[in-house]
mmCIF file of C-alpha atoms in Angstrom:
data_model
loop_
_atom_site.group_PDB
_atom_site.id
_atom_site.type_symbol
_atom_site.label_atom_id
_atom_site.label_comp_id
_atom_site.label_asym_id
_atom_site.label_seq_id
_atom_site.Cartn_x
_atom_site.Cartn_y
_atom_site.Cartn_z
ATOM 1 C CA UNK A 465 -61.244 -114.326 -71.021
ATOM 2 C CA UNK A 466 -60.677 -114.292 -74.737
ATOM 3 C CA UNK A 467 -61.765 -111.891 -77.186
ATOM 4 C CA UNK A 468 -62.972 -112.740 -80.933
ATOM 5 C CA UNK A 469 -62.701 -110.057 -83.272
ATOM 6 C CA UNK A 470 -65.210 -110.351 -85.884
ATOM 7 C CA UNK A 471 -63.712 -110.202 -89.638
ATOM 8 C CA UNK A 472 -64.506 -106.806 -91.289
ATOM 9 C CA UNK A 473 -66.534 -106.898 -94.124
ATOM 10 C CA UNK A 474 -65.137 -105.814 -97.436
ATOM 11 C CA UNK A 475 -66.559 -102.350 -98.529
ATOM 12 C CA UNK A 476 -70.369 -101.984 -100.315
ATOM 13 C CA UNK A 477 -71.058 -105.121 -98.651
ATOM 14 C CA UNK A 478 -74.314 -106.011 -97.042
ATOM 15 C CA UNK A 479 -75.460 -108.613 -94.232
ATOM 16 C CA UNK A 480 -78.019 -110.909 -95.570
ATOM 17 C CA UNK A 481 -80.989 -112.329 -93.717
ATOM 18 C CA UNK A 482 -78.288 -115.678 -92.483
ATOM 19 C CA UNK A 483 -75.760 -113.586 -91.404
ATOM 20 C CA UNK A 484 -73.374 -114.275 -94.187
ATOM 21 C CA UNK A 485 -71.616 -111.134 -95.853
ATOM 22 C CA UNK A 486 -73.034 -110.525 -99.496
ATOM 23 C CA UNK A 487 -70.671 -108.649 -102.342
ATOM 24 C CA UNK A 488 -73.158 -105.562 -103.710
ATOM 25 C CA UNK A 489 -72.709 -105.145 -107.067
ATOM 26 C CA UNK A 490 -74.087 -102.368 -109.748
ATOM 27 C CA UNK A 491 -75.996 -103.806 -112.557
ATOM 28 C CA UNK A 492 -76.809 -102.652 -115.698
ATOM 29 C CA UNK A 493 -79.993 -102.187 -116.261
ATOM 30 C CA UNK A 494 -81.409 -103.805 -119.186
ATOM 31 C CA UNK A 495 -84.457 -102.058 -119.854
ATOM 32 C CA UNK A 496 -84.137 -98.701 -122.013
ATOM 33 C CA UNK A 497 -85.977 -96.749 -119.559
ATOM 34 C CA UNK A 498 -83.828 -97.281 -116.915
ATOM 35 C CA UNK A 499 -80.650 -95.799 -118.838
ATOM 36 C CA UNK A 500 -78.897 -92.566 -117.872
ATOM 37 C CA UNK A 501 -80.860 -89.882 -120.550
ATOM 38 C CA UNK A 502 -77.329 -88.788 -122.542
ATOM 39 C CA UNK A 503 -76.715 -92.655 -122.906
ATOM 40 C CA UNK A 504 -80.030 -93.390 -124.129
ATOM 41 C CA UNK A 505 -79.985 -90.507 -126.409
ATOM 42 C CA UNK A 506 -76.718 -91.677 -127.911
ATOM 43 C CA UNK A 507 -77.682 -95.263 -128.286
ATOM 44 C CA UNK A 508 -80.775 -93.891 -130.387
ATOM 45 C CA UNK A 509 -78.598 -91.795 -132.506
ATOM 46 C CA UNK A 510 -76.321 -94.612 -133.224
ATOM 47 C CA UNK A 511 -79.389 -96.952 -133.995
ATOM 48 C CA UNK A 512 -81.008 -94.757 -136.394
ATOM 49 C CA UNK A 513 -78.306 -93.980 -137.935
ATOM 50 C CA UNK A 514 -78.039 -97.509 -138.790
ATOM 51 C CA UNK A 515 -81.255 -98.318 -140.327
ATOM 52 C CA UNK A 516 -81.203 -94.925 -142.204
ATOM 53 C CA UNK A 517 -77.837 -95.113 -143.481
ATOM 54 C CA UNK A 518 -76.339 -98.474 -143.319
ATOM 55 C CA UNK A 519 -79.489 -99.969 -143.890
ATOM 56 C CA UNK A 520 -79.697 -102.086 -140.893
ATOM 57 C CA UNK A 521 -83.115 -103.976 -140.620
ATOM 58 C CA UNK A 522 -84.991 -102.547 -137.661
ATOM 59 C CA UNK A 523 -85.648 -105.018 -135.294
ATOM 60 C CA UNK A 524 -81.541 -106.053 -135.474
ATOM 61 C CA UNK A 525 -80.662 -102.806 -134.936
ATOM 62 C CA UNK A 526 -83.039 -102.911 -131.451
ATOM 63 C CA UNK A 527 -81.164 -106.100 -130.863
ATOM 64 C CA UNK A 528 -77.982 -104.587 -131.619
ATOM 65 C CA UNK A 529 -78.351 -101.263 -129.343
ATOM 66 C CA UNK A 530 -80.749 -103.230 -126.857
ATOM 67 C CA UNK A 531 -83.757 -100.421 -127.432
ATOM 68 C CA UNK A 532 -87.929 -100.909 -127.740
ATOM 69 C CA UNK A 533 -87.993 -102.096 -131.389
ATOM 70 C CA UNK A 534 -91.351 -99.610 -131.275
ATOM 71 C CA UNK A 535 -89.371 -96.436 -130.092
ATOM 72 C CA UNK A 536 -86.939 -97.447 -132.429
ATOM 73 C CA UNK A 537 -89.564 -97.281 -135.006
ATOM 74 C CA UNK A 538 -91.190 -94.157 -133.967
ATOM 75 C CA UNK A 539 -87.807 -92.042 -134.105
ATOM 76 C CA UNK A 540 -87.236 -93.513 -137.432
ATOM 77 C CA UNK A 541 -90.137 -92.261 -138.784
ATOM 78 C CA UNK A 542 -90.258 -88.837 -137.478
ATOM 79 C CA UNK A 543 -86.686 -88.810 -138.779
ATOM 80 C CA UNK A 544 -87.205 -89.942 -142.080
ATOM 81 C CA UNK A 545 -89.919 -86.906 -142.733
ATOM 82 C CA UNK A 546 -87.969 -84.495 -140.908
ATOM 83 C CA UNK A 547 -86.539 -81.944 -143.602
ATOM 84 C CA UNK A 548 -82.700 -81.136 -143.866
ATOM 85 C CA UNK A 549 -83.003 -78.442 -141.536
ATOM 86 C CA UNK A 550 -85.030 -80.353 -138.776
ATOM 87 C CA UNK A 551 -82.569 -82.861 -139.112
ATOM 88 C CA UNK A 552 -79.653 -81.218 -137.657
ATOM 89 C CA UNK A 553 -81.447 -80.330 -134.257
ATOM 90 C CA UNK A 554 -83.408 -83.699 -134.167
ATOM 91 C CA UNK A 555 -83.583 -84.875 -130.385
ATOM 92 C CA UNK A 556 -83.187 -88.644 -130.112
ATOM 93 C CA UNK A 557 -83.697 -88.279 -126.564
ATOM 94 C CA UNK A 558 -87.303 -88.430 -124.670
ATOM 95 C CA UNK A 559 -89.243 -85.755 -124.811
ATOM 96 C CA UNK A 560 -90.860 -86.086 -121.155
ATOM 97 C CA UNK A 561 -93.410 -83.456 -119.738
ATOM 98 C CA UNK A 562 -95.693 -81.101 -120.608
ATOM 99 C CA UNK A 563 -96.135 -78.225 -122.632
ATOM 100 C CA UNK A 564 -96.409 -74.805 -120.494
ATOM 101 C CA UNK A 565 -99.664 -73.375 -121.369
ATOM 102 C CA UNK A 566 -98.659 -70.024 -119.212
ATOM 103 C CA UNK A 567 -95.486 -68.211 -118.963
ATOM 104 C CA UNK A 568 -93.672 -67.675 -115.758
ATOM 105 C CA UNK A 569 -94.783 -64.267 -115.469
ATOM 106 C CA UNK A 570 -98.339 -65.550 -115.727
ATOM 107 C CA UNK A 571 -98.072 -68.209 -113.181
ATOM 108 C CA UNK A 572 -96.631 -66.093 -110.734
ATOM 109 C CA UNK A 573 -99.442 -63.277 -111.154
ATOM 110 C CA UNK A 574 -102.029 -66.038 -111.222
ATOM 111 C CA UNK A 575 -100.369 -67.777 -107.836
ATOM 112 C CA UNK A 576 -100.392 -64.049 -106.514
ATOM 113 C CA UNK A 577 -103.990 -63.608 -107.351
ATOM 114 C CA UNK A 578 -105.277 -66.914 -105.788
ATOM 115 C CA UNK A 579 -103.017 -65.856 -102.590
ATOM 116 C CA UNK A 580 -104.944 -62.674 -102.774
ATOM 117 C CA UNK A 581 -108.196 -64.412 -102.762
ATOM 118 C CA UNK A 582 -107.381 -66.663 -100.027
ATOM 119 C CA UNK A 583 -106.837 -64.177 -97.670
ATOM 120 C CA UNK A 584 -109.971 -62.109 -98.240
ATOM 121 C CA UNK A 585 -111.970 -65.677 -97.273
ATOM 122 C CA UNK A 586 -112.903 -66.430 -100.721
ATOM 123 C CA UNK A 587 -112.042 -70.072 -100.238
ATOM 124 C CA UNK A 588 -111.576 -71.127 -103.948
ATOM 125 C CA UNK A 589 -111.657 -75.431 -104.327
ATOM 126 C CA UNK A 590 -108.972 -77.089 -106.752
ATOM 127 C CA UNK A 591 -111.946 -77.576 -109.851
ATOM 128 C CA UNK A 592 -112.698 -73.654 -109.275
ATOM 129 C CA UNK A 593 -109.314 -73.196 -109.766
ATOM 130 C CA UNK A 594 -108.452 -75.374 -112.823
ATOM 131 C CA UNK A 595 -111.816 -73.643 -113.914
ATOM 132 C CA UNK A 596 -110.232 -70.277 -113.906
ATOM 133 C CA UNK A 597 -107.263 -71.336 -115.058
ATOM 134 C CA UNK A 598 -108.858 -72.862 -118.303
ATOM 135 C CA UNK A 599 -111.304 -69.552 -118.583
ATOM 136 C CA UNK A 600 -108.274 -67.286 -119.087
ATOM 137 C CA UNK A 601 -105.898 -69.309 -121.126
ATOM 138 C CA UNK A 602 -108.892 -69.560 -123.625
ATOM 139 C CA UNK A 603 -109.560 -65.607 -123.320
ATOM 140 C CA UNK A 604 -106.063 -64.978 -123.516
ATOM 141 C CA UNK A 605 -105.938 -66.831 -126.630
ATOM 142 C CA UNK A 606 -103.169 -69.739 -125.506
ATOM 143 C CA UNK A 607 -103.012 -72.732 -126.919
ATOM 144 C CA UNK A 608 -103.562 -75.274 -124.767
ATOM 145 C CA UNK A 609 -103.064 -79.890 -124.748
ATOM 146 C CA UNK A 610 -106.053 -81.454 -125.848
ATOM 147 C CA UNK A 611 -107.083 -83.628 -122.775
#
């Protein structure tokens, strides 16, 4: 009885749906979002550096650093009225999240506080909590995201 030793497949590769071996390969991804943040941040640098500077038209700069020609346009701006001081710690990255209305200190007394509450059987639903929560930020005086 003969044996058949199947070939081995070459490394990252991947059976498709007919049997035959398929090569995996990393793509780029085209769309800005999808970019690693410290590339993205230094491909906006470079591109608004560009138009301010070098005068590069807008819309060939996005072209040219393959960004949103509206992000683009949006760090532009806020550039161009920053002041001299501003300028220097100007983040040309995204500015994702939220703003912390309480500190970490707070949070963990108010997390305390509903634990507290919970386990004398004063059942307290999410709205009654987000309730409370607005009630003292306001008398605390924070300053809170309009929503």
């Amino acid at each position: 009885m003969s044996s058949v030793i199947a070939p081995i497949p070459p490394p990252f590769s991947k059976k498709s749906r007919k049997g035959e071996s398929v090569q995996r390969i990393n793509i780029v991804p085209k769309h800005p979002s999808k970019l690693h943040h410290a590339q993205y941040e230094q491909k906006m640098r470079d591109a608004v550096e560009d138009v301010v500077k070098n005068q590069l038209p807008l819309k060939q700069a996005a072209q040219k650093y393959n960004l949103s020609k509206s992000a683009l346009h949006r760090k532009v701006q806020k550039y161009k009225n920053a002041d001299e001081v501003t300028r220097d710690s100007f983040k040309f990255g995204r500015q994702h999240g939220f703003k912390c209305v309480f500190t970490s200190e707070e949070e963990t007394l108010f997390v305390e506080y509903l634990i507290q509450v919970s386990e004398m059987c004063y059942g307290l639903t999410l709205v009654n909590i987000r309730e409370l929560a607005y009630r003292h930020a306001v008398a605390n005086g924070k300053e809170m995201p309009a929503s």
